[in-house]
mmCIF file of C-alpha atoms in Angstrom:
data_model
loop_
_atom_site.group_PDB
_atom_site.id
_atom_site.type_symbol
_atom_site.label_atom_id
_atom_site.label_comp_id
_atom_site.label_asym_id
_atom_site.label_seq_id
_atom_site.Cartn_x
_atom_site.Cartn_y
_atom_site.Cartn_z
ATOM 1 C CA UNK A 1 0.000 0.000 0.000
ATOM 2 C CA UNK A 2 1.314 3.585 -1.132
ATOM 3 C CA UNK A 3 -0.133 5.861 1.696
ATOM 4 C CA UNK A 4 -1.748 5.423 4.806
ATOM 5 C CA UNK A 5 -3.871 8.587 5.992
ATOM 6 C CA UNK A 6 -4.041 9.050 9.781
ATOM 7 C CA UNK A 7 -7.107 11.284 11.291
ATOM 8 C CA UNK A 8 -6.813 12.085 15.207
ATOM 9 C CA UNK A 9 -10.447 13.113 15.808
ATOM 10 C CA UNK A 10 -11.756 14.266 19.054
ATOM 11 C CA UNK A 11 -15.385 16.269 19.343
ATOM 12 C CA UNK A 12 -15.336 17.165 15.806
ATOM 13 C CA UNK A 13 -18.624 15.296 14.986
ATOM 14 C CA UNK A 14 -19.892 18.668 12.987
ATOM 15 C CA UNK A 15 -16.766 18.585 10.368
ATOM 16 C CA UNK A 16 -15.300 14.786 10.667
ATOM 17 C CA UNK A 17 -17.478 13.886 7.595
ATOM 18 C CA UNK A 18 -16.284 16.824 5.218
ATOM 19 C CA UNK A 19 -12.798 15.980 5.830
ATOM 20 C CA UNK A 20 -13.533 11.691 5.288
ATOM 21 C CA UNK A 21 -15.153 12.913 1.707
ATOM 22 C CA UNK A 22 -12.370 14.974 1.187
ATOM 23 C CA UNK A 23 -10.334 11.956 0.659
ATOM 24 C CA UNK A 24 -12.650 9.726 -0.396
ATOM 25 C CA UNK A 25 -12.347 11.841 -3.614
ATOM 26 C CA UNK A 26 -8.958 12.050 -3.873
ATOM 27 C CA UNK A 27 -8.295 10.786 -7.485
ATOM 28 C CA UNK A 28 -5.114 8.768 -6.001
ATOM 29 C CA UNK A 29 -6.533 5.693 -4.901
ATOM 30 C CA UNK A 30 -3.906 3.816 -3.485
ATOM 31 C CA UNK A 31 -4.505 4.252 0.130
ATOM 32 C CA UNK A 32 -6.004 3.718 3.683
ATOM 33 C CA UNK A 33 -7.922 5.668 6.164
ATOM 34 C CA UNK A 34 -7.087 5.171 9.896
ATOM 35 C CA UNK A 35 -9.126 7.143 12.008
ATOM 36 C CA UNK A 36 -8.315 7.700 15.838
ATOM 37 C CA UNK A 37 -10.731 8.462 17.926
ATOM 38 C CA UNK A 38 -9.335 10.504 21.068
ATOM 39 C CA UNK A 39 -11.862 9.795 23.940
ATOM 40 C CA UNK A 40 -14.238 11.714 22.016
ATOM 41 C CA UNK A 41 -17.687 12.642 24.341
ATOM 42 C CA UNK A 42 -19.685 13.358 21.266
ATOM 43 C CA UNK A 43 -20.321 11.057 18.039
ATOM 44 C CA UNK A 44 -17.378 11.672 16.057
ATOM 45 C CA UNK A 45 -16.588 7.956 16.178
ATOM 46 C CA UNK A 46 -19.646 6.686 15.009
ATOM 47 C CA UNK A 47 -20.117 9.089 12.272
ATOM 48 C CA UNK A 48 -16.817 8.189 11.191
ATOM 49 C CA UNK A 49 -17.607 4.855 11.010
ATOM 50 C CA UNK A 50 -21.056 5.055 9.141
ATOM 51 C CA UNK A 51 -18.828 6.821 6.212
ATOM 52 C CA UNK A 52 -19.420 4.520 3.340
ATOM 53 C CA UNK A 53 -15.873 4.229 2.061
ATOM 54 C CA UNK A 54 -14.696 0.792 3.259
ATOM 55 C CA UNK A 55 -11.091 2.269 3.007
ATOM 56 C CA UNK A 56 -11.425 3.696 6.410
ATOM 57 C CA UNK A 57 -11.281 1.894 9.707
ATOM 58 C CA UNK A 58 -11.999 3.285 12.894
ATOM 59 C CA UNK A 59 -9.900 2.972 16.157
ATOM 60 C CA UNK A 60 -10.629 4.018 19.785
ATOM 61 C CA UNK A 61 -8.767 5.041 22.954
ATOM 62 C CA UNK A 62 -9.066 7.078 26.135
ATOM 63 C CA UNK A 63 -7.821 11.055 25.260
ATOM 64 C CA UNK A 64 -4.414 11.360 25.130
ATOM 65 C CA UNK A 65 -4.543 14.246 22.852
ATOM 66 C CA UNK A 66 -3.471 14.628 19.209
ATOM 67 C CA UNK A 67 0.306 13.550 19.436
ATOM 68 C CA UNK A 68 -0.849 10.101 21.117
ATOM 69 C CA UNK A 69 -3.647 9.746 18.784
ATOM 70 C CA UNK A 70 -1.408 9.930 15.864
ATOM 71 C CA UNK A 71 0.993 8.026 16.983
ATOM 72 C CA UNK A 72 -1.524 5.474 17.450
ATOM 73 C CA UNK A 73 -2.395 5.648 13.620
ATOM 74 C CA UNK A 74 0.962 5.068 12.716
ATOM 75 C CA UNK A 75 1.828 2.094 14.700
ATOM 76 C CA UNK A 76 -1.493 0.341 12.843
ATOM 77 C CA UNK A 77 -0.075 2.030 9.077
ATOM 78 C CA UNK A 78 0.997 -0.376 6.350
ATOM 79 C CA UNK A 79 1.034 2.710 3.739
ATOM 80 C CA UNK A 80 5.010 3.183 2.946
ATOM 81 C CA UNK A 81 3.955 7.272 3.251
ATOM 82 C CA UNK A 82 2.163 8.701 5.915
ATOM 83 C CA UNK A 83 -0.356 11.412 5.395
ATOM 84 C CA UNK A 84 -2.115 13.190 8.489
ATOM 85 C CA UNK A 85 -5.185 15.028 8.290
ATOM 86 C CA UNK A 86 -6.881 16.961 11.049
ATOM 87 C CA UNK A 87 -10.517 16.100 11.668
ATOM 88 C CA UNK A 88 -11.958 20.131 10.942
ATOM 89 C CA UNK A 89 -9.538 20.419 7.737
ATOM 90 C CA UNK A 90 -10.188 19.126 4.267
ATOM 91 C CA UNK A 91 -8.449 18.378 1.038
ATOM 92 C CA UNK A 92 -8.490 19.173 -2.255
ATOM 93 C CA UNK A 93 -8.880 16.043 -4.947
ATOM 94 C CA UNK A 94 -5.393 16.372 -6.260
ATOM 95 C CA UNK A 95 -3.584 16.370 -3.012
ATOM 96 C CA UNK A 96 -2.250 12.742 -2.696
ATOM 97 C CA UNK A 97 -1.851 12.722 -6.266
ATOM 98 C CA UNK A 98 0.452 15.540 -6.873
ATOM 99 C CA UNK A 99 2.251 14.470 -3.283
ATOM 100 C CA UNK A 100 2.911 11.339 -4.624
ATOM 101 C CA UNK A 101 4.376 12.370 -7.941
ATOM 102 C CA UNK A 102 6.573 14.650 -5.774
ATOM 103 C CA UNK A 103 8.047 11.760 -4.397
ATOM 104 C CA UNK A 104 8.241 9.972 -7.626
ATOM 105 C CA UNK A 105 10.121 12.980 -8.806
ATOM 106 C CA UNK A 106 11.911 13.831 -6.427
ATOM 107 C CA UNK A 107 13.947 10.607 -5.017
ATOM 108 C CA UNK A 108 15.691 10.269 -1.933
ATOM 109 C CA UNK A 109 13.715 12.972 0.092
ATOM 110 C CA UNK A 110 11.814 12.555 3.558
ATOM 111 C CA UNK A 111 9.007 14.936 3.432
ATOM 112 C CA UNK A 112 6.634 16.898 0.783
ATOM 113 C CA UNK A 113 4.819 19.798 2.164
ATOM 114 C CA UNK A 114 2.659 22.154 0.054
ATOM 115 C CA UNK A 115 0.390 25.722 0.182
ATOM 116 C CA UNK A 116 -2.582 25.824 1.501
ATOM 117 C CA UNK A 117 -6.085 27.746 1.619
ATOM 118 C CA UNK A 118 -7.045 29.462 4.798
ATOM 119 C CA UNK A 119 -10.630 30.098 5.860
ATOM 120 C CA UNK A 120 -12.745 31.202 6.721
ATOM 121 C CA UNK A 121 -11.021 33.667 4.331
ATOM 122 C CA UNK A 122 -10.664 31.282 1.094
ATOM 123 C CA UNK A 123 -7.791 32.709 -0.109
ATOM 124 C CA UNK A 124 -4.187 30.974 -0.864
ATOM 125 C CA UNK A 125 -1.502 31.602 1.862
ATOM 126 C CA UNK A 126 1.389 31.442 -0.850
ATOM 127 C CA UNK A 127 2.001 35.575 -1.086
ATOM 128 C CA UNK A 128 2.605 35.292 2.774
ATOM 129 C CA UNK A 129 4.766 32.669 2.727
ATOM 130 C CA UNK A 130 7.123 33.814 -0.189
ATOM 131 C CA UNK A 131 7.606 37.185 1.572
ATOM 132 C CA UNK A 132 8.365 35.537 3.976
ATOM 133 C CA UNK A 133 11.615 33.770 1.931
ATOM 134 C CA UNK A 134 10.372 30.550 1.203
ATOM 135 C CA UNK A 135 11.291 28.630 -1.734
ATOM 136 C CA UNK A 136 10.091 26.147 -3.456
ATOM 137 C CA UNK A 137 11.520 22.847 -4.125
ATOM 138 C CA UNK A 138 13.948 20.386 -2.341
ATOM 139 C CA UNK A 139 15.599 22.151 0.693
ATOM 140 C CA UNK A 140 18.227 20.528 2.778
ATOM 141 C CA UNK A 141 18.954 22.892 6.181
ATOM 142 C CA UNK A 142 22.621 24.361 6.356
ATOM 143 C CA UNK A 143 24.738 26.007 9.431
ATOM 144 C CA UNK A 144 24.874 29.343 7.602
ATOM 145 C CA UNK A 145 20.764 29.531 6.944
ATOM 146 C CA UNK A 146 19.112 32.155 8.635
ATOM 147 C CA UNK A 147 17.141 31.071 11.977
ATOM 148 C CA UNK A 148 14.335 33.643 11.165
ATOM 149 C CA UNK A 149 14.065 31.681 7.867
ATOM 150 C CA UNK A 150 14.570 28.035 9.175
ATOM 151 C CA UNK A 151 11.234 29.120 11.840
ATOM 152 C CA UNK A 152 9.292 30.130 9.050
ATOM 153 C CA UNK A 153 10.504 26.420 7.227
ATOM 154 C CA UNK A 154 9.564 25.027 10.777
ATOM 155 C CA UNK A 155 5.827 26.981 10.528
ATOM 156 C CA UNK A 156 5.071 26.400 6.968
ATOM 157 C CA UNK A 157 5.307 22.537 7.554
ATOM 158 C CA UNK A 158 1.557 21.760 9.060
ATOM 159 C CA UNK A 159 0.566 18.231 9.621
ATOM 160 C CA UNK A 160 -2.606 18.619 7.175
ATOM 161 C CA UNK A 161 -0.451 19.568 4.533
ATOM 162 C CA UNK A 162 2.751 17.338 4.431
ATOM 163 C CA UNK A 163 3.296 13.592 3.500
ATOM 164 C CA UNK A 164 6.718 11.886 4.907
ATOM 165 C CA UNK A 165 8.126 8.249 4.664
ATOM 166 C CA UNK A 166 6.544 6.170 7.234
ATOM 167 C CA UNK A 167 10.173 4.323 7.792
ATOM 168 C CA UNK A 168 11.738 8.148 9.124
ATOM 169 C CA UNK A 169 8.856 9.049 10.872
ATOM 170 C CA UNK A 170 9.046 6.088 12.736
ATOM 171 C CA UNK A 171 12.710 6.635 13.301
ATOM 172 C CA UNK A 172 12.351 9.846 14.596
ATOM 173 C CA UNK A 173 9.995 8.728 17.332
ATOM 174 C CA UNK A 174 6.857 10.069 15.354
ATOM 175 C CA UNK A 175 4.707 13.108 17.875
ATOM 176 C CA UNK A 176 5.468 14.546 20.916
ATOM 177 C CA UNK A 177 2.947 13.136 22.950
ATOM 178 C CA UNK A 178 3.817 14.225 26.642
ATOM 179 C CA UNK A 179 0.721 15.642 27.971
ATOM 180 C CA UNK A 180 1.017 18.022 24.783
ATOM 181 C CA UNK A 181 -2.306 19.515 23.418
ATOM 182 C CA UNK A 182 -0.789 22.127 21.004
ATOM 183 C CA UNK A 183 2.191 22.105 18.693
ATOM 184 C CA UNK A 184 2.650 18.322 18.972
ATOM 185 C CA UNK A 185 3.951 17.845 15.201
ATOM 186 C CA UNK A 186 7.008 20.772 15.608
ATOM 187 C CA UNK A 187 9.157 18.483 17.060
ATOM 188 C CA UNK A 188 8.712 15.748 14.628
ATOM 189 C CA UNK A 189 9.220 18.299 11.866
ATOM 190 C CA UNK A 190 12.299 20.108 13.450
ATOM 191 C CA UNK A 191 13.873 16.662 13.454
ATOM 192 C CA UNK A 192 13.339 15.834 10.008
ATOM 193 C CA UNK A 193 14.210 19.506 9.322
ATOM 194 C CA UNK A 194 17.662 19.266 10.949
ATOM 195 C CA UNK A 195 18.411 15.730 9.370
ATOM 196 C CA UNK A 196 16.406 14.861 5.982
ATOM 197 C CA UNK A 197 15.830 16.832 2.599
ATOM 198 C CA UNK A 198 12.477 18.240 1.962
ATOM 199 C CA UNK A 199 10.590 19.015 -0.680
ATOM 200 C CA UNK A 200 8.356 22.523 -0.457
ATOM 201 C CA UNK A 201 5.423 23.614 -2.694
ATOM 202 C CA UNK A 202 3.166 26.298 -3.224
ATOM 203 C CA UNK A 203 0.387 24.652 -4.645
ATOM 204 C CA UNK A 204 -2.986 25.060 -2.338
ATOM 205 C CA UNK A 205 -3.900 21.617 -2.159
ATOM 206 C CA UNK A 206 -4.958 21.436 1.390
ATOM 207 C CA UNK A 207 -7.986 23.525 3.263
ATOM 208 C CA UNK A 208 -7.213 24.926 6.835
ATOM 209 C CA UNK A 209 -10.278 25.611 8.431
ATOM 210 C CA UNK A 210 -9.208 28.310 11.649
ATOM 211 C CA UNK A 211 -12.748 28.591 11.665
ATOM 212 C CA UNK A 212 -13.073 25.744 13.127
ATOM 213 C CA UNK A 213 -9.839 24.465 15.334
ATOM 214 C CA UNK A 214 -10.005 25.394 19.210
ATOM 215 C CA UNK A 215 -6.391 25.362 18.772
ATOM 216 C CA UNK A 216 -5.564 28.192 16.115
ATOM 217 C CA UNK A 217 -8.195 30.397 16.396
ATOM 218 C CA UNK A 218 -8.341 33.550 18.469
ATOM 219 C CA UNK A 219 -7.229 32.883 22.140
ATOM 220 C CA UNK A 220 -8.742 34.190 24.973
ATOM 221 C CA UNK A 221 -5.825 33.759 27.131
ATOM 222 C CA UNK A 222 -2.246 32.698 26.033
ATOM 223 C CA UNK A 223 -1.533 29.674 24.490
ATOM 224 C CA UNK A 224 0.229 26.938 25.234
ATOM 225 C CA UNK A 225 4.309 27.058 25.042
ATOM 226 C CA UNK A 226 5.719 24.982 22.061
ATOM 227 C CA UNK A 227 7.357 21.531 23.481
ATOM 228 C CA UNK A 228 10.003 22.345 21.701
ATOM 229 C CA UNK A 229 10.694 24.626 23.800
ATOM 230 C CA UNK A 230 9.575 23.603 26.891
ATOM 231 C CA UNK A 231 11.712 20.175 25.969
ATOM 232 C CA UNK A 232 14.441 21.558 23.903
ATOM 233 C CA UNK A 233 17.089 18.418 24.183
ATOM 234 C CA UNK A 234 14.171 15.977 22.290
ATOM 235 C CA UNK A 235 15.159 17.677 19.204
ATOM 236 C CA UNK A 236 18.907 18.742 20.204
ATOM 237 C CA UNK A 237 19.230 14.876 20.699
ATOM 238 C CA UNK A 238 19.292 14.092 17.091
ATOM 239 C CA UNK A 239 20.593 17.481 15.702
ATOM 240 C CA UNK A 240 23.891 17.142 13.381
ATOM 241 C CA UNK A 241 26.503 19.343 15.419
ATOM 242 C CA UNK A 242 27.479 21.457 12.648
ATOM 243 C CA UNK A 243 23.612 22.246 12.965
ATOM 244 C CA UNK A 244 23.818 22.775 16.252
ATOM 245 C CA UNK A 245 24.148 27.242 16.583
ATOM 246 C CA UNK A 246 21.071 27.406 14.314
ATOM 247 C CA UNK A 247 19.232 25.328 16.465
ATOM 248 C CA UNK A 248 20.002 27.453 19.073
ATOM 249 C CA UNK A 249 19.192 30.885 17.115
ATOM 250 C CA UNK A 250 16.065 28.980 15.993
ATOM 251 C CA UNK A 251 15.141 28.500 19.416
ATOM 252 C CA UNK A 252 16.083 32.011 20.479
ATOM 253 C CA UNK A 253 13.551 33.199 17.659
ATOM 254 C CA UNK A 254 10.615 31.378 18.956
ATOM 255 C CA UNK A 255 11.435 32.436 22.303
ATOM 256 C CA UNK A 256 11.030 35.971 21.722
ATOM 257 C CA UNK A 257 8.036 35.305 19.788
ATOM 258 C CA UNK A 258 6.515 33.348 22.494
ATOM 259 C CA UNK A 259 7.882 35.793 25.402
ATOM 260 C CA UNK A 260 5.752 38.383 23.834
ATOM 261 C CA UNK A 261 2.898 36.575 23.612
ATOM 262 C CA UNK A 262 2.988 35.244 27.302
ATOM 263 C CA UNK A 263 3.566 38.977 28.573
ATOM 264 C CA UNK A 264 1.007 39.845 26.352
ATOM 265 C CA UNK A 265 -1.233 37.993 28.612
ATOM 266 C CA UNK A 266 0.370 39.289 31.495
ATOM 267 C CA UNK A 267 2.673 36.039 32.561
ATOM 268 C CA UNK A 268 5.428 38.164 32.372
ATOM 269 C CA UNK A 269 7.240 35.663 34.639
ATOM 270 C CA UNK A 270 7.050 33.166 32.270
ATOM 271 C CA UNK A 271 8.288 35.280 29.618
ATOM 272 C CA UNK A 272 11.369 36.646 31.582
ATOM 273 C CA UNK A 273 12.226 32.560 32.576
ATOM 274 C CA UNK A 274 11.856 32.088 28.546
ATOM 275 C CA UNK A 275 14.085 34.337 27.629
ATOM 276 C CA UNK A 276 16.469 33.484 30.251
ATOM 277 C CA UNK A 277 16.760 30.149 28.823
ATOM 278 C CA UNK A 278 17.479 30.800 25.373
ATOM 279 C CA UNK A 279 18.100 34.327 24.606
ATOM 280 C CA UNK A 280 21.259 36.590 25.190
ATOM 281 C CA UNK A 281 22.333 39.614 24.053
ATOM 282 C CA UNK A 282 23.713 38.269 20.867
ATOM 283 C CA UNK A 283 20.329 38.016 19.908
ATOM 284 C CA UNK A 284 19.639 42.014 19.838
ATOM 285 C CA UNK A 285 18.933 41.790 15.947
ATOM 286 C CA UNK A 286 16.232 38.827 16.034
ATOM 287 C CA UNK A 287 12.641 40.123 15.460
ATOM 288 C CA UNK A 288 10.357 40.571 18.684
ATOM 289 C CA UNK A 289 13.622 40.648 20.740
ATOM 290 C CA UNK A 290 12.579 43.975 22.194
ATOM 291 C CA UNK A 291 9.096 43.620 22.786
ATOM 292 C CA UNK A 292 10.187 39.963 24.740
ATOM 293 C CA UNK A 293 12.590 42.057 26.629
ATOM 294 C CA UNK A 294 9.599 44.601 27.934
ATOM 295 C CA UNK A 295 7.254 42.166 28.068
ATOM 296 C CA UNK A 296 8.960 39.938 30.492
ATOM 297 C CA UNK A 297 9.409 43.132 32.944
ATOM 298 C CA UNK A 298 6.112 43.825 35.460
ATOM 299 C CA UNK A 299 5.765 47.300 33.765
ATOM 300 C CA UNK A 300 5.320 45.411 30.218
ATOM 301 C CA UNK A 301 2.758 43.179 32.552
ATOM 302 C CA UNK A 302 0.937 46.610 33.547
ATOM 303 C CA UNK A 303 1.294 47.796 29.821
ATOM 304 C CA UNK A 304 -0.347 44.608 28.384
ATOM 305 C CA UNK A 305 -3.463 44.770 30.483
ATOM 306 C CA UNK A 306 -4.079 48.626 29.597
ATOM 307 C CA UNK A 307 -3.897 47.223 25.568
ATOM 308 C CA UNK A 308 -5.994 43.952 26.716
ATOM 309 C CA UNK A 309 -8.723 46.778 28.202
ATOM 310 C CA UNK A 310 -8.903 49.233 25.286
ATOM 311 C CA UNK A 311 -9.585 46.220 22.880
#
């Protein structure tokens, strides 16, 4: 079997069907669906299993949360690629298909990822994504790449919208899964990042639907830190050496990023204990680096919940 699709699904009875049909008509046919259902308390599991496509099996276990629920679709895969969908997203009919020529194409490479529509906007993210410096084609990471571009590489690579060789996945130890809820996949794809060639593409062949995730819409507190960062040495582990500084500038991005989010919300703590860990003065020139730094102070604490009122 070419491709096995994996689908965590928990409480997404209202959307689980859209995204089933949206492989159903995938005109690659070569392919199974194993659906996860996480402990869901509504009938996402049993809608899932009325779907009449007999490609599709449906599993069961007690929420773990996404990471442990795909992980749990890969150890029942026989496809030799792995696709992942999430339950509220959807494809378009040429996805697999042009994935799988990409590999054809392409040889020895780990991982295809491609653009991608956003809604509830409809529109194409690919403008955003090119200003943002990335290029199309195979892509192998090296010490002198920028960090600021090698996070956007990191962010551009969404679980709904790459396929990767089941055989690395499973060497890489497949999702975080340590009582993670968000951001479970950016380990996997650091690793594979730091270590494999991948193959980018702009083509929107996949539908995000922010609409409808609880975890990438608009928060009403702050979100959840990346394991990456809250685990840093799962990835660091398996980094090449050479690869080892931009790791560590990589890191230093995010942390800003996130500092300024967290202080934002007025854990300005937490932001000053991020940026402790990864960020030094070397890292003056990194984007958000001053906003982390007066965000993680109590006066960028006081200064958040004044812009938190007037909104």
């Amino acid at each position: 079997m070419r491709v096995s699709v994996i689908i965590p699904v928990f409480n997404k009875a209202a959307y689980i069907t859209r995204a089933l049909d949206s492989i159903a008509n995938q005109t690659f046919e070569d392919f199974e669906v194993v659906v996860v259902d996480d402990g869901s308390t509504d009938d996402s599991g049993v809608r899932a299993s009325a779907h009449p496509d007999t490609r599709i099996r449906v599993l069961s276990q007690a929420n773990a949360g996404p990471g442990a629920a795909r992980n749990r679709g890969i150890a029942e895969a026989r496809g030799e690629l792995l696709a992942f969908l999430d339950a509220d997203d959807e494809w378009l009919p040429e996805y697999l298909a042009d994935g799988i020529r990409t590999f054809d194409q392409q040889g020895e490479i780990a991982a295809a990822t491609c653009g991608y529509i956003e809604f509830p906007r409809g529109l194409s993210t690919e403008p955003m994504w090119r200003k943002r410096g990335i290029v199309a084609g195979v892509q192998q990471v090296l010490p002198e790449m920028s960090p600021v571009l090698f996070s956007h590489m990191l962010a551009y690579m969404s679980s709904w919208s790459t396929l990767a060789r089941s055989n690395v996945v499973r060497k890489y130890g497949g999702f975080y899964e340590k009582d993670c809820r968000f951001g479970e996949d950016s380990i996997l794809w650091l690793k594979l990042l730091l270590n494999e060639r991948i193959h980018f593409r702009f083509e929107p062949l996949a539908c995000f639907h922010r609409e409808a995730s609880a975890l990438s819409g608009n928060y009403e507190s702050a979100r959840p830190v990346e394991p990456f960062l809250t685990h840093p040495a799962e990835v660091a582990s398996v980094c090449p050496v050479r690869l080892l500084p931009l790791l560590r500038a990589a890191y230093a991005v995010r942390a800003c990023k996130t500092a300024t989010m967290l202080g934002y919300w007025g854990q300005w703590r937490d932001a000053r204990s991020l940026l402790h860990t990864f960020v030094t003065w070397r890292d003056w020139c990194l984007p958000y680096f001053t906003t982390a730094l007066v965000a993680s102070t109590p006066i960028g604490g006081a200064m958040a919940r004044i812009i938190r009122r007037t909104q």
